Each structure stands twice: as C-alpha cells, then as structure tokens.
Coordinates of N, CA and C in Angstrom, one line a residue:
Chain A
N1 N -9.8 10.3 -16.4 CA -8.3 9.9 -16.1 C -8.0 8.7 -15.6
A2 N -8.4 7.6 -16.1 CA -7.8 6.5 -15.0 C -6.3 5.3 -15.1
G3 N -5.8 5.9 -15.9 CA -4.4 5.8 -16.0 C -3.8 3.9 -16.0
V4 N -3.4 3.6 -15.3 CA -3.0 2.2 -15.5 C -4.2 1.6 -14.2
T5 N -4.9 0.3 -14.4 CA -6.1 -0.1 -13.9 C -5.4 -1.6 -13.7
Q6 N -5.7 -2.2 -12.4 CA -5.1 -3.3 -12.2 C -6.8 -4.1 -11.7
T7 N -6.7 -5.3 -12.3 CA -8.1 -6.0 -11.3 C -7.5 -7.4 -11.3
P8 N -8.1 -8.2 -10.0 CA -9.0 -7.6 -9.3 C -7.7 -6.8 -7.5
K9 N -8.2 -6.2 -7.2 CA -7.4 -5.6 -6.0 C -7.4 -6.6 -4.7
F10 N -7.5 -7.6 -4.9 CA -8.2 -8.2 -3.5 C -8.1 -10.1 -4.0
R11 N -7.4 -11.0 -3.8 CA -7.3 -12.4 -4.7 C -7.1 -13.3 -3.5
V12 N -7.9 -14.1 -3.5 CA -7.4 -15.2 -1.8 C -7.8 -16.8 -3.3
L13 N -6.0 -17.3 -3.0 CA -6.4 -18.8 -4.4 C -6.0 -19.5 -3.2
K14 N -6.0 -21.0 -3.5 CA -5.6 -22.2 -3.1 C -4.8 -23.3 -3.6
T15 N -3.9 -23.2 -2.9 CA -2.1 -23.7 -3.8 C -3.2 -24.5 -4.9
G16 N -1.8 -24.7 -6.2 CA -2.7 -25.9 -7.4 C -4.0 -24.9 -8.2
Q17 N -5.0 -23.7 -8.1 CA -5.7 -23.4 -8.1 C -5.0 -22.5 -9.2
S18 N -5.6 -22.7 -10.3 CA -4.8 -20.9 -11.4 C -6.1 -19.3 -11.3
M19 N -5.0 -18.4 -11.9 CA -5.8 -17.3 -12.4 C -5.2 -16.4 -12.7
T20 N -5.5 -14.9 -13.4 CA -4.8 -14.9 -14.2 C -5.2 -13.1 -14.0
L21 N -4.6 -12.0 -13.7 CA -4.3 -11.3 -13.0 C -4.4 -9.7 -14.5
L22 N -4.8 -8.7 -14.5 CA -5.6 -8.1 -15.8 C -4.5 -6.7 -15.7
C23 N -4.3 -6.1 -16.4 CA -3.9 -4.7 -16.5 C -4.0 -4.1 -17.2
A24 N -4.6 -2.9 -17.4 CA -5.2 -2.1 -18.2 C -4.5 -0.6 -18.3
Q25 N -3.9 -0.3 -19.3 CA -3.5 1.1 -19.4 C -3.8 1.9 -20.9
D26 N -4.4 3.2 -20.6 CA -5.1 3.9 -21.6 C -4.2 4.9 -22.0
M27 N -3.2 5.7 -21.8 CA -2.1 5.9 -21.6 C -1.1 6.3 -22.8
N28 N -1.7 4.9 -24.3 CA -0.8 4.8 -25.6 C 0.3 4.4 -25.3
H29 N 1.4 3.8 -23.9 CA 2.3 3.1 -23.6 C 2.8 1.5 -24.3
E30 N 4.4 2.2 -24.1 CA 4.7 0.7 -25.3 C 4.9 0.2 -24.4
Y31 N 5.9 -0.1 -23.1 CA 6.2 -0.7 -22.6 C 5.3 -0.8 -20.7
M32 N 5.3 -2.2 -20.9 CA 4.6 -2.9 -19.5 C 5.2 -3.5 -18.5
Y33 N 5.1 -3.6 -17.9 CA 6.0 -4.3 -16.1 C 5.3 -4.7 -15.5
W34 N 5.0 -5.9 -15.8 CA 4.8 -6.6 -13.8 C 5.9 -7.1 -12.9
Y35 N 5.6 -5.9 -12.1 CA 6.2 -6.6 -11.1 C 5.6 -7.5 -9.4
R36 N 6.5 -7.8 -8.8 CA 6.3 -7.9 -7.5 C 6.7 -7.7 -5.7
Q37 N 5.7 -7.7 -5.2 CA 6.6 -6.8 -4.3 C 6.4 -7.6 -3.2
D38 N 7.5 -7.9 -2.4 CA 7.9 -8.8 -1.2 C 8.7 -7.9 -0.1
P39 N 8.1 -8.3 1.2 CA 8.9 -7.2 2.8 C 10.3 -7.7 2.1
G40 N 10.6 -5.8 2.4 CA 12.9 -6.5 2.7 C 13.4 -6.7 0.9
M41 N 12.5 -6.8 0.6 CA 12.9 -7.0 -1.1 C 12.7 -6.3 -2.6
G42 N 12.2 -4.4 -1.9 CA 11.8 -3.8 -3.0 C 10.1 -4.6 -3.6
L43 N 10.5 -3.7 -5.5 CA 10.3 -4.8 -6.2 C 10.7 -5.1 -7.1
R44 N 10.6 -6.4 -7.7 CA 10.8 -7.3 -8.0 C 10.3 -7.8 -9.6
L45 N 11.3 -7.3 -10.9 CA 10.5 -7.7 -12.4 C 10.1 -9.1 -12.6
I46 N 9.2 -8.8 -12.4 CA 8.7 -9.9 -12.9 C 8.6 -11.2 -14.9
H47 N 7.9 -10.6 -16.2 CA 8.0 -9.8 -17.1 C 8.1 -8.6 -17.4
Y48 N 7.6 -8.2 -18.4 CA 7.8 -7.3 -19.1 C 7.5 -7.1 -21.2
S49 N 6.9 -5.9 -21.2 CA 6.2 -5.9 -22.9 C 7.4 -4.3 -23.3
V50 N 7.6 -4.5 -24.5 CA 8.2 -3.7 -25.2 C 7.7 -3.1 -26.1
G51 N 6.0 -4.7 -26.2 CA 4.6 -3.1 -27.2 C 3.9 -4.8 -27.2
E52 N 3.1 -4.3 -28.2 CA 1.9 -5.0 -27.9 C 2.3 -6.5 -28.7
G53 N 2.7 -7.7 -28.8 CA 2.2 -9.0 -29.2 C 3.6 -9.5 -28.4
T54 N 4.5 -9.0 -27.7 CA 6.3 -9.1 -27.3 C 5.9 -8.9 -25.7
T55 N 6.9 -9.8 -25.4 CA 7.0 -10.4 -23.8 C 8.6 -10.7 -23.7
A56 N 9.2 -10.4 -22.2 CA 10.0 -10.9 -21.6 C 10.2 -10.9 -21.0
K57 N 11.7 -12.3 -19.8 CA 11.2 -12.8 -18.6 C 12.1 -11.2 -18.3
G58 N 12.1 -11.2 -16.9 CA 12.4 -10.3 -16.0 C 13.4 -10.6 -14.8
E59 N 13.4 -10.6 -13.5 CA 14.1 -11.2 -12.4 C 13.9 -12.8 -12.2
V60 N 12.2 -12.5 -12.0 CA 11.7 -13.5 -11.3 C 10.4 -14.6 -11.7
P61 N 10.8 -14.8 -13.3 CA 9.6 -15.3 -14.4 C 9.1 -16.3 -14.2
D62 N 9.4 -17.8 -13.3 CA 9.0 -18.6 -12.6 C 7.8 -18.4 -12.1
G63 N 7.0 -19.8 -12.9 CA 5.9 -19.6 -12.2 C 4.5 -18.9 -12.9
Y64 N 5.1 -17.8 -13.9 CA 4.4 -17.0 -14.4 C 4.5 -17.0 -15.3
N65 N 3.1 -16.8 -16.4 CA 3.2 -16.3 -17.9 C 2.5 -15.2 -18.3
V66 N 2.6 -14.6 -19.3 CA 2.4 -13.7 -19.2 C 1.9 -13.0 -21.3
S67 N 0.4 -12.1 -21.2 CA 0.3 -12.3 -23.0 C 0.1 -10.2 -22.7
R68 N 0.4 -10.1 -24.5 CA -0.4 -8.3 -24.4 C -0.6 -9.3 -26.0
L69 N -1.7 -9.4 -26.0 CA -2.0 -9.2 -27.1 C -2.5 -7.9 -27.4
K70 N -3.2 -7.6 -26.9 CA -3.0 -5.6 -27.4 C -2.5 -4.5 -26.6
K71 N -2.6 -3.4 -27.3 CA -1.1 -2.4 -26.5 C -2.0 -2.1 -25.5
Q72 N -2.7 -2.0 -25.1 CA -3.6 -1.4 -23.4 C -3.4 -2.4 -22.8
N73 N -3.9 -3.5 -23.2 CA -3.9 -4.5 -22.4 C -2.1 -5.3 -22.2
F74 N -2.2 -6.0 -20.5 CA -0.7 -6.3 -20.0 C -1.5 -7.6 -19.4
L75 N -1.7 -9.5 -19.3 CA -2.1 -10.1 -18.6 C -1.2 -11.0 -17.7
L76 N -1.4 -10.7 -16.6 CA 0.0 -12.0 -15.5 C -1.2 -13.2 -15.8
G77 N -0.6 -14.6 -15.5 CA -1.5 -15.4 -15.2 C 0.0 -16.4 -14.6
L78 N -1.3 -16.9 -13.2 CA -0.6 -18.1 -12.5 C -1.2 -19.4 -12.8
E79 N -0.2 -20.7 -13.7 CA -0.7 -22.1 -13.9 C -1.3 -22.5 -12.8
S80 N -0.4 -22.3 -11.7 CA -0.8 -23.1 -10.4 C 0.1 -23.1 -9.5
A81 N -1.2 -22.5 -8.2 CA -0.5 -20.7 -7.1 C 0.0 -21.9 -6.2
A82 N 1.3 -21.1 -6.0 CA 2.0 -21.9 -4.7 C 1.9 -20.9 -3.5
P83 N 2.3 -21.0 -1.9 CA 2.0 -20.3 -1.3 C 3.2 -19.4 -1.5
S84 N 4.3 -19.3 -1.9 CA 5.5 -18.9 -2.3 C 5.4 -17.6 -3.1
Q85 N 4.1 -17.7 -3.7 CA 3.7 -16.4 -4.6 C 2.2 -15.3 -4.2
T86 N 3.0 -15.4 -3.1 CA 1.7 -14.8 -1.8 C 3.0 -13.5 -2.4
S87 N 2.5 -12.2 -2.4 CA 3.2 -11.1 -2.7 C 1.7 -10.1 -2.9
V88 N 2.0 -8.6 -3.3 CA 2.0 -7.8 -3.6 C 1.6 -7.6 -5.6
Y89 N 0.9 -7.4 -6.3 CA 1.6 -7.1 -7.0 C 1.1 -5.9 -7.7
F90 N 2.7 -5.5 -8.9 CA 2.2 -4.2 -9.4 C 2.2 -4.2 -11.3
C91 N 1.2 -3.7 -11.4 CA 1.4 -3.0 -13.3 C 1.9 -2.4 -13.1
A92 N 3.3 -2.1 -14.1 CA 3.4 -0.5 -14.2 C 3.4 -0.4 -16.2
S93 N 3.3 0.8 -16.7 CA 4.1 1.3 -18.1 C 4.1 2.1 -18.0
G94 N 4.3 3.1 -19.7 CA 5.2 3.4 -19.7 C 6.1 3.7 -20.5
S95 N 6.7 5.1 -21.3 CA 7.3 5.4 -22.7 C 8.5 5.0 -23.1
G96 N 9.0 5.3 -24.2 CA 10.6 4.4 -24.4 C 11.0 5.9 -23.5
G97 N 12.2 5.4 -23.8 CA 13.5 6.8 -23.3 C 13.6 6.3 -22.2
A98 N 15.1 6.3 -21.3 CA 15.3 6.3 -20.1 C 15.0 7.7 -18.7
N99 N 14.2 8.5 -19.4 CA 13.8 10.1 -19.0 C 12.8 9.8 -18.4
T100 N 11.7 9.0 -18.2 CA 10.7 8.8 -18.4 C 10.1 7.8 -17.1
E101 N 8.9 8.1 -16.4 CA 9.1 7.4 -14.9 C 8.2 6.4 -15.6
A102 N 8.2 5.7 -14.7 CA 6.6 4.0 -15.0 C 5.5 5.1 -14.4
F103 N 4.3 4.3 -14.4 CA 2.6 4.3 -14.3 C 2.3 3.2 -13.7
F104 N 2.0 3.5 -12.2 CA 1.3 2.1 -11.7 C 0.1 1.9 -11.6
G105 N 0.1 1.2 -11.6 CA -1.2 0.7 -11.0 C -1.6 0.5 -9.7
Q106 N -3.1 0.7 -9.3 CA -3.3 0.8 -7.1 C -2.5 -0.8 -7.2
G107 N -2.2 -2.1 -7.7 CA -1.7 -3.3 -6.8 C -2.8 -4.6 -7.0
T108 N -2.2 -5.8 -6.9 CA -3.3 -6.0 -6.3 C -2.3 -7.5 -5.6
R109 N -3.4 -7.4 -3.9 CA -2.7 -8.0 -2.9 C -3.3 -9.6 -3.5
L110 N -2.6 -10.7 -3.6 CA -2.7 -12.0 -3.5 C -2.2 -13.3 -2.4
T111 N -3.3 -13.7 -1.6 CA -2.4 -14.7 -1.4 C -3.2 -16.2 -1.6
V112 N -2.1 -17.0 -1.1 CA -2.4 -18.2 -2.1 C -2.3 -19.4 -0.6
V113 N -3.4 -19.5 0.3 CA -3.3 -20.9 1.2 C -3.1 -22.3 0.7
Chain B
A1 N 24.8 -5.5 -15.1 CA 24.2 -5.7 -14.7 C 23.5 -4.5 -13.5
Q2 N 22.0 -4.5 -13.2 CA 21.9 -2.7 -12.5 C 21.5 -4.0 -10.8
K3 N 22.1 -2.7 -11.0 CA 21.5 -2.7 -8.9 C 21.5 -1.7 -8.5
I4 N 20.3 -1.7 -7.4 CA 20.0 -0.4 -6.8 C 19.9 -0.9 -5.1
T5 N 21.0 -0.1 -4.4 CA 20.9 -0.2 -3.5 C 20.4 0.7 -2.1
Q6 N 19.6 0.3 -1.3 CA 19.4 1.3 -0.8 C 19.7 0.5 0.5
T7 N 20.3 1.4 2.1 CA 20.9 0.6 3.0 C 20.4 1.2 4.6
Q8 N 19.4 2.0 3.6 CA 18.4 2.4 5.3 C 17.3 1.7 5.5
P9 N 16.6 0.8 6.0 CA 15.3 0.0 5.9 C 14.7 0.9 6.7
G10 N 15.6 1.5 7.8 CA 13.9 1.9 8.8 C 14.6 3.7 9.1
M11 N 14.5 5.4 9.0 CA 14.8 6.1 9.3 C 13.7 7.2 9.3
F12 N 13.9 7.2 11.4 CA 13.2 8.5 11.9 C 13.5 9.9 11.9
V13 N 13.4 10.9 11.2 CA 13.2 12.6 11.4 C 11.9 13.4 12.4
Q14 N 12.1 13.9 12.9 CA 11.8 14.5 13.5 C 10.7 15.5 12.8
E15 N 9.3 16.5 12.4 CA 8.8 16.9 11.6 C 9.6 18.2 11.3
K16 N 9.9 18.8 10.3 CA 10.3 20.3 9.5 C 11.7 19.9 9.2
E17 N 11.8 18.5 10.1 CA 13.5 18.9 9.6 C 13.8 18.0 8.6
A18 N 14.8 18.5 7.3 CA 15.4 17.9 6.8 C 15.5 16.4 6.8
V19 N 15.8 15.2 6.0 CA 16.0 14.2 6.0 C 17.1 14.0 4.1
T20 N 18.1 13.0 4.6 CA 18.8 12.0 3.5 C 18.3 11.1 3.1
L21 N 17.8 10.4 1.9 CA 17.5 9.2 2.5 C 19.1 8.1 0.8
D22 N 19.4 7.6 0.9 CA 20.8 6.9 0.5 C 20.2 6.4 -0.2
C23 N 20.2 6.6 -1.7 CA 20.8 5.7 -3.0 C 21.7 5.6 -3.6
T24 N 22.5 4.0 -3.6 CA 23.1 3.5 -4.7 C 23.4 3.1 -5.8
Y25 N 23.7 2.9 -7.4 CA 23.7 2.3 -8.1 C 24.3 1.3 -9.2
D26 N 24.2 0.6 -9.6 CA 25.4 0.0 -10.9 C 24.9 0.3 -12.4
T27 N 25.3 0.9 -13.1 CA 25.2 0.2 -14.2 C 26.1 0.2 -15.4
S28 N 26.0 -1.1 -15.9 CA 27.0 -0.3 -17.5 C 26.3 0.5 -18.9
D29 N 24.9 1.4 -18.3 CA 24.5 2.1 -19.5 C 25.2 3.1 -20.0
P30 N 25.0 3.6 -20.9 CA 26.4 4.9 -20.3 C 25.0 6.0 -20.1
S31 N 24.1 6.2 -20.4 CA 22.5 7.0 -19.6 C 21.6 5.9 -19.6
Y32 N 21.0 6.7 -18.9 CA 20.3 5.8 -17.1 C 19.6 7.1 -17.3
G33 N 18.0 7.3 -16.1 CA 17.7 7.5 -15.1 C 17.6 7.4 -13.9
L34 N 17.6 7.7 -12.8 CA 16.7 7.8 -11.8 C 15.6 8.5 -11.1
F35 N 15.4 7.2 -10.9 CA 14.3 8.4 -9.9 C 13.9 8.0 -9.0
W36 N 13.1 9.1 -7.9 CA 12.1 8.0 -6.6 C 10.4 7.7 -6.6
Y37 N 10.5 7.1 -6.1 CA 8.3 6.8 -5.7 C 8.6 6.5 -4.1
K38 N 7.4 6.6 -4.0 CA 7.4 7.0 -2.7 C 5.6 6.4 -2.8
Q39 N 5.9 4.9 -1.5 CA 4.4 4.1 -1.2 C 3.9 4.5 0.3
P40 N 3.3 5.3 0.5 CA 2.7 5.1 1.7 C 1.3 4.0 2.2
S41 N 1.0 4.1 2.8 CA 0.5 3.1 4.3 C -0.5 2.4 2.8
S42 N -1.2 3.2 2.7 CA -2.2 3.0 1.1 C -1.7 2.1 0.1
G43 N -0.6 2.5 0.1 CA -0.2 1.2 -0.6 C 0.7 1.6 -2.7
E44 N -0.1 2.8 -2.9 CA 0.2 3.4 -4.3 C 1.0 3.6 -4.2
M45 N 1.8 4.0 -5.4 CA 3.5 3.9 -5.6 C 3.2 5.8 -6.5
I46 N 3.8 6.3 -5.8 CA 3.6 7.8 -6.3 C 5.1 8.3 -6.6
F47 N 5.6 8.8 -8.1 CA 6.5 9.9 -8.3 C 6.4 10.6 -7.5
L48 N 8.3 10.6 -7.5 CA 8.5 12.3 -6.8 C 9.3 12.2 -7.7
I49 N 10.4 12.3 -8.6 CA 11.9 13.2 -8.5 C 12.2 12.1 -10.3
Y50 N 12.9 13.1 -10.6 CA 13.8 12.4 -11.4 C 14.6 13.3 -12.3
Q51 N 16.6 12.4 -12.3 CA 17.8 12.3 -12.0 C 17.5 12.2 -13.8
G52 N 18.3 12.5 -15.1 CA 19.4 11.8 -15.8 C 20.7 12.1 -15.6
S53 N 21.5 10.7 -16.3 CA 22.6 10.7 -15.4 C 23.2 12.3 -16.7
Y54 N 22.7 12.6 -17.4 CA 23.7 13.5 -18.4 C 23.7 14.9 -17.7
D55 N 22.7 15.1 -16.7 CA 21.7 16.6 -16.8 C 23.4 16.7 -15.3
Q56 N 23.5 18.0 -15.8 CA 24.1 19.1 -14.7 C 23.9 18.7 -13.0
Q57 N 22.6 19.5 -13.6 CA 22.2 19.9 -12.1 C 21.5 19.5 -11.8
N58 N 21.1 19.0 -10.2 CA 20.1 18.4 -9.2 C 19.0 18.3 -9.4
A59 N 18.1 17.7 -9.3 CA 16.5 18.1 -9.7 C 15.9 18.2 -8.5
T60 N 15.1 19.6 -9.2 CA 14.6 19.2 -7.8 C 12.8 19.8 -8.2
E61 N 12.6 19.5 -7.3 CA 10.9 19.4 -6.9 C 10.4 19.1 -5.9
G62 N 9.6 20.9 -5.6 CA 9.3 21.5 -4.2 C 10.5 21.2 -2.7
R63 N 9.4 20.0 -2.4 CA 10.4 20.5 -1.0 C 11.3 18.9 -1.3
Y64 N 11.9 17.8 -2.6 CA 12.5 16.8 -2.7 C 13.3 17.5 -3.8
S65 N 14.8 17.1 -3.4 CA 15.9 17.2 -4.3 C 17.0 16.0 -4.1
L66 N 17.8 15.3 -5.1 CA 18.1 14.5 -5.3 C 19.4 15.6 -6.0
N67 N 20.1 14.4 -4.7 CA 21.5 14.9 -4.3 C 22.2 13.8 -5.5
F68 N 22.8 14.2 -7.1 CA 23.3 13.3 -7.3 C 24.8 13.1 -7.4
Q69 N 25.7 12.3 -7.6 CA 27.1 12.2 -7.5 C 27.0 11.2 -8.7
K70 N 27.3 11.4 -10.0 CA 27.8 10.4 -10.5 C 28.5 9.4 -10.7
A71 N 30.4 10.1 -9.8 CA 31.1 9.5 -9.8 C 31.1 9.0 -8.8
R72 N 30.4 8.8 -7.7 CA 30.1 8.0 -6.9 C 28.8 7.0 -7.1
K73 N 28.8 7.0 -8.5 CA 27.4 6.4 -8.4 C 25.8 6.5 -7.0
S74 N 25.7 7.5 -6.9 CA 25.2 8.1 -5.8 C 23.4 9.3 -6.2
A75 N 22.6 8.8 -5.9 CA 21.6 9.3 -5.4 C 20.5 9.6 -4.7
N76 N 21.4 10.4 -3.7 CA 20.0 10.8 -3.3 C 18.7 11.5 -3.1
L77 N 18.4 10.9 -2.0 CA 16.9 11.9 -1.7 C 16.8 12.4 -0.5
V78 N 16.8 14.2 -1.0 CA 17.2 14.9 0.5 C 15.2 15.1 -0.3
I79 N 14.2 15.2 1.2 CA 13.4 16.5 1.9 C 13.5 17.3 2.5
S80 N 13.5 18.7 2.5 CA 14.0 19.4 4.1 C 12.5 19.5 4.3
A81 N 12.6 20.5 5.6 CA 11.0 20.7 6.2 C 10.0 18.9 5.9
S82 N 10.2 18.3 7.2 CA 9.4 17.5 7.1 C 8.1 17.2 8.1
Q83 N 7.6 16.8 6.8 CA 5.8 16.7 7.1 C 5.0 15.3 7.7
L84 N 4.3 14.9 8.3 CA 3.6 13.9 8.8 C 3.5 13.2 7.4
G85 N 3.3 13.4 6.7 CA 2.9 13.2 5.7 C 3.3 12.6 4.9
D86 N 4.9 12.1 5.0 CA 5.8 12.5 4.3 C 6.2 11.2 5.2
S87 N 5.8 10.3 5.4 CA 5.8 9.0 6.2 C 5.5 8.4 5.6
A88 N 6.4 6.9 4.8 CA 6.0 6.0 4.0 C 7.7 5.8 3.9
M89 N 7.3 4.8 2.4 CA 8.1 4.1 2.0 C 8.7 4.8 0.9
Y90 N 10.2 4.8 0.8 CA 11.1 5.8 -0.3 C 11.7 4.2 -1.0
F91 N 11.3 4.6 -2.5 CA 11.9 3.7 -3.2 C 13.0 4.5 -4.0
C92 N 14.1 3.9 -4.0 CA 15.0 4.4 -5.5 C 15.2 2.9 -6.2
A93 N 15.1 4.3 -7.9 CA 14.9 3.0 -9.3 C 15.4 3.7 -10.1
M94 N 16.0 2.8 -10.8 CA 17.1 3.5 -12.2 C 16.4 2.9 -13.6
R95 N 16.7 3.4 -14.6 CA 15.9 3.5 -15.8 C 17.5 3.0 -17.0
G96 N 18.0 1.9 -17.4 CA 17.9 1.6 -18.2 C 17.4 2.3 -20.4
H97 N 19.2 2.7 -20.5 CA 18.1 3.2 -21.7 C 18.4 2.0 -22.5
N98 N 18.9 1.0 -22.1 CA 18.6 -0.8 -23.5 C 17.5 -1.0 -22.5
F99 N 16.5 -1.4 -23.1 CA 15.6 -2.6 -22.5 C 14.4 -1.7 -22.3
N100 N 15.0 -1.0 -21.3 CA 14.3 0.4 -20.6 C 13.3 -0.3 -19.5
K101 N 14.6 -1.2 -19.3 CA 13.6 -1.9 -17.4 C 14.0 -0.8 -16.1
F102 N 12.9 -1.3 -14.9 CA 13.3 -0.3 -14.1 C 14.1 -1.4 -13.1
Y103 N 14.7 -0.6 -12.6 CA 15.2 -1.4 -11.4 C 14.6 -0.7 -10.2
F104 N 15.1 -1.6 -9.1 CA 13.8 -0.8 -8.0 C 15.2 -1.4 -6.4
G105 N 15.0 -1.2 -5.8 CA 15.9 -0.5 -4.5 C 15.0 -1.5 -4.0
S106 N 15.6 -2.0 -2.1 CA 14.7 -2.7 -1.0 C 13.8 -1.3 -0.7
G107 N 13.7 -0.1 -0.9 CA 13.3 0.9 0.1 C 14.0 1.1 1.4
T108 N 13.4 2.5 1.5 CA 13.7 2.9 2.7 C 12.4 3.0 3.5
K109 N 12.0 2.6 4.8 CA 10.8 2.7 5.2 C 10.8 4.1 6.4
L110 N 10.7 5.8 6.2 CA 10.7 6.7 7.1 C 9.3 7.4 7.6
N111 N 9.6 7.7 8.9 CA 9.0 7.8 9.9 C 8.7 9.0 10.0
V112 N 7.8 10.2 10.2 CA 8.2 12.1 10.6 C 7.8 11.3 12.0
K113 N 8.4 12.5 13.3 CA 8.0 12.0 14.5 C 7.1 13.2 14.5
P114 N 6.7 14.1 15.3 CA 5.7 15.6 15.6 C 6.2 16.0 16.3

C-alpha cells in the first residue's frame, strides 16, 4: 500500500544545477500537486495537475516546471537551482470534489548551496 | 481569492487538557471543504479531520473535533485530552469546489507539556 512516493528524499544542489523530483501515486487519483514548505509560511502551491497531460500554475511557479505524461506520475523540475529554492517539497494527490482529502508523500528536503 | 489564516504560531497545553487551534478562511466558492493535518517532527503530513461547508453538524474523529462556524468563517480544531504524541505542527487547509486546489495556513506548533 504505497500511496504517494517521492524520489529522492534528500538532495543537495549547487547553484545553477538542474534536477527533477519524481512523484508517483498508486491510488488512480486525477489531481496531483507540488507544494513547498518553508518555516512560517505553511505549504505553498507550486504547480498542480487536474489529469494526465494537464498542468497549471499555483501560487509560486517561478523557477519550476512540471510534467504529467502518465496519470500516476507528476514530475517537478528545477531548471537552474537558486538558494531561494532551498525548501521541503511535498507532492500530494487526490480525487475530485471539495470533500476528499489530499494524500501526501513523505517530502523531499532540498538544499541549494 | 482563497485564504487560510492561522494566527497562533505556537501553543502550549498541559497533558490531558483540551486545546483549541484557530483557523479562519476566506473564499468565494459556494461549496468547499475544510481539513486539518498534523505534521510531527518526522515530517509526514497526516490527515486528521474534514468538514464540508454544507454539513450541519461539526465533524468529530476520536479526540479531534472541528468547531465550524460558517458565518464567522472559522474552522477551529479542538483536541481533547491532549497526549504527548500530539506535539506537532498543525495545518488548516481548504479545498474549493472550482479547480480543486488545496490552500494551507501557516500552521500552529503545538507543544504538550507533561
């Protein structure tokens, strides 16, 4: 019963490097989300997807790109990492409707030096 | 615009006592859901309780209850009989009917004292 799995769990990048965070869910959810968590700011939505092949911007999309080529996977890319992108990243998935909760991955701690 | 406000950055409660964590929200959606999540020091996000905007009764789940006051746009979490394991960060969240995005508050760090 895997739920939502994020890869990797930890990563250190140098400024200017690129990387991709992978999120995989096995619950057949239509909706998937990428959040970043910073102290005192809660979780802020980066990008989200309402179905395979769709993506949309959230509150803080700059510096990130996403893709959802398969329903079960949602990838978050950092093209040129900056120290301001040091954060904990969470992927979440959910089914449609306002009455169902989001299921979260375990988080990825990213440090950009 | 959707917004969730948690005004208590940190709170202390004595073990076995009840505690209320505040949450207010703002939305123009006619239908929405309100959620509380717990984040222990290990970092995972644990779903606790849900309240629908059209629900007439306040939601309860074990020691958790949600004090929902729609007119005041508040959805406070009440934890009864606090336990040491309740020490964690707690997030209030809202999901609108349109676009199905989840909006989170800034969180409240609860410390339960023995």
